[in-house]
PDB file of C-alpha atoms in Angstrom:
ATOM      1  CA  UNK A 195       0.000   0.000   0.000  1.00 66.00           C
ATOM      2  CA  UNK A 196       1.210   3.480  -0.810  1.00 74.00           C
ATOM      3  CA  UNK A 197       1.042   6.504   1.440  1.00 86.00           C
ATOM      4  CA  UNK A 198      -1.296   9.105  -0.035  1.00 93.00           C
ATOM      5  CA  UNK A 199      -0.367  12.736   0.351  1.00 93.00           C
ATOM      6  CA  UNK A 200      -1.005  16.217  -0.968  1.00 96.00           C
ATOM      7  CA  UNK A 201       1.377  19.157  -0.679  1.00 97.00           C
ATOM      8  CA  UNK A 202       0.652  22.604  -2.009  1.00 97.00           C
ATOM      9  CA  UNK A 203       1.697  26.219  -1.951  1.00 96.00           C
ATOM     10  CA  UNK A 204       0.503  29.274  -3.873  1.00 94.00           C
ATOM     11  CA  UNK A 205       2.150  28.088  -7.115  1.00 96.00           C
ATOM     12  CA  UNK A 206       1.191  24.438  -7.363  1.00 97.00           C
ATOM     13  CA  UNK A 207       0.276  21.092  -5.862  1.00 97.00           C
ATOM     14  CA  UNK A 208       1.894  17.664  -5.606  1.00 97.00           C
ATOM     15  CA  UNK A 209      -0.578  14.782  -5.341  1.00 97.00           C
ATOM     16  CA  UNK A 210       0.178  11.128  -4.702  1.00 96.00           C
ATOM     17  CA  UNK A 211      -2.816   8.796  -4.470  1.00 94.00           C
ATOM     18  CA  UNK A 212      -2.631   4.986  -4.779  1.00 87.00           C
ATOM     19  CA  UNK A 213       0.670   5.175  -6.617  1.00 88.00           C
ATOM     20  CA  UNK A 214       4.413   5.212  -6.042  1.00 90.00           C
ATOM     21  CA  UNK A 215       4.689   8.224  -8.339  1.00 92.00           C
ATOM     22  CA  UNK A 216       3.338  11.676  -7.603  1.00 95.00           C
ATOM     23  CA  UNK A 217       1.881  14.223 -10.006  1.00 96.00           C
ATOM     24  CA  UNK A 218       3.022  17.826  -9.852  1.00 96.00           C
ATOM     25  CA  UNK A 219       0.655  20.495 -11.163  1.00 97.00           C
ATOM     26  CA  UNK A 220       0.999  24.257 -11.480  1.00 97.00           C
ATOM     27  CA  UNK A 221      -2.234  26.012 -10.549  1.00 97.00           C
ATOM     28  CA  UNK A 222      -1.860  28.490 -13.419  1.00 96.00           C
ATOM     29  CA  UNK A 223      -1.927  25.582 -15.925  1.00 96.00           C
ATOM     30  CA  UNK A 224      -5.193  24.094 -14.652  1.00 96.00           C
ATOM     31  CA  UNK A 225      -8.192  24.863 -16.833  1.00 95.00           C
ATOM     32  CA  UNK A 226     -10.866  22.969 -14.863  1.00 93.00           C
ATOM     33  CA  UNK A 227     -11.448  20.308 -12.247  1.00 94.00           C
ATOM     34  CA  UNK A 228     -14.421  18.029 -11.769  1.00 94.00           C
ATOM     35  CA  UNK A 229     -15.442  15.211  -9.460  1.00 94.00           C
ATOM     36  CA  UNK A 230     -17.146  12.362 -11.307  1.00 94.00           C
ATOM     37  CA  UNK A 231     -18.017   9.108  -9.518  1.00 93.00           C
ATOM     38  CA  UNK A 232     -15.185   9.319  -6.977  1.00 94.00           C
ATOM     39  CA  UNK A 233     -12.676  10.374  -9.608  1.00 96.00           C
ATOM     40  CA  UNK A 234     -10.978  13.775  -9.629  1.00 96.00           C
ATOM     41  CA  UNK A 235     -10.451  14.862 -13.232  1.00 97.00           C
ATOM     42  CA  UNK A 236      -8.097  17.781 -13.812  1.00 97.00           C
ATOM     43  CA  UNK A 237      -7.873  19.350 -17.265  1.00 96.00           C
ATOM     44  CA  UNK A 238      -4.781  21.407 -18.041  1.00 96.00           C
ATOM     45  CA  UNK A 239      -4.571  24.369 -20.458  1.00 95.00           C
ATOM     46  CA  UNK A 240      -2.808  22.115 -22.948  1.00 96.00           C
ATOM     47  CA  UNK A 241      -5.854  19.815 -23.055  1.00 96.00           C
ATOM     48  CA  UNK A 242      -4.158  17.022 -21.111  1.00 97.00           C
ATOM     49  CA  UNK A 243      -6.407  15.413 -18.507  1.00 97.00           C
ATOM     50  CA  UNK A 244      -5.145  13.826 -15.311  1.00 96.00           C
ATOM     51  CA  UNK A 245      -7.452  11.521 -13.368  1.00 96.00           C
ATOM     52  CA  UNK A 246      -7.092  10.501  -9.734  1.00 96.00           C
ATOM     53  CA  UNK A 247      -9.137   7.552  -8.464  1.00 95.00           C
ATOM     54  CA  UNK A 248     -10.445   8.580  -5.038  1.00 96.00           C
ATOM     55  CA  UNK A 249     -12.395   5.373  -4.272  1.00 93.00           C
ATOM     56  CA  UNK A 250     -10.391   4.602  -1.138  1.00 90.00           C
ATOM     57  CA  UNK A 251     -10.295   8.242   0.023  1.00 94.00           C
ATOM     58  CA  UNK A 252     -12.842   9.623   2.501  1.00 94.00           C
ATOM     59  CA  UNK A 253     -15.508  11.850   0.953  1.00 94.00           C
ATOM     60  CA  UNK A 254     -14.510  14.809   3.167  1.00 95.00           C
ATOM     61  CA  UNK A 255     -10.862  14.484   2.085  1.00 95.00           C
ATOM     62  CA  UNK A 256     -11.851  14.261  -1.584  1.00 95.00           C
ATOM     63  CA  UNK A 257     -13.904  17.452  -1.254  1.00 94.00           C
ATOM     64  CA  UNK A 258     -11.049  19.204   0.560  1.00 95.00           C
ATOM     65  CA  UNK A 259      -8.595  18.261  -2.201  1.00 96.00           C
ATOM     66  CA  UNK A 260     -10.961  19.565  -4.884  1.00 95.00           C
ATOM     67  CA  UNK A 261     -11.523  22.748  -2.871  1.00 95.00           C
ATOM     68  CA  UNK A 262      -7.765  23.381  -2.515  1.00 95.00           C
ATOM     69  CA  UNK A 263      -7.263  23.012  -6.270  1.00 96.00           C
ATOM     70  CA  UNK A 264     -10.274  25.150  -7.235  1.00 95.00           C
ATOM     71  CA  UNK A 265      -9.451  27.994  -4.787  1.00 95.00           C
ATOM     72  CA  UNK A 266      -5.810  28.177  -5.828  1.00 95.00           C
ATOM     73  CA  UNK A 267      -6.550  27.845  -9.530  1.00 92.00           C
ATOM     74  CA  UNK A 268      -8.936  30.815  -9.358  1.00 88.00           C
ATOM     75  CA  UNK A 269      -6.417  32.852  -7.319  1.00 85.00           C
ATOM     76  CA  UNK A 270      -3.636  32.136  -9.843  1.00 83.00           C
ATOM     77  CA  UNK A 271      -5.715  32.868 -12.945  1.00 75.00           C
ATOM     78  CA  UNK A 272      -7.014  36.305 -11.942  1.00 71.00           C
TER      79      UNK A 272
END
């Protein structure tokens, strides 16, 4: 089992969920995020989509993660 974690600052976020590898995202490159059936789908400006499977993550934690990304994306794209 892998340790899940999220680290972020005003510039970006590093997410590792159910994997040995983490994904690093800059908030100013994120076009949109959506939660669909316990999956967090992040679409970047370039059109690339990154999907995180949140099946084993508590609902409250999933919402918090989405909230962090949305708030910081808006702040960085103003």
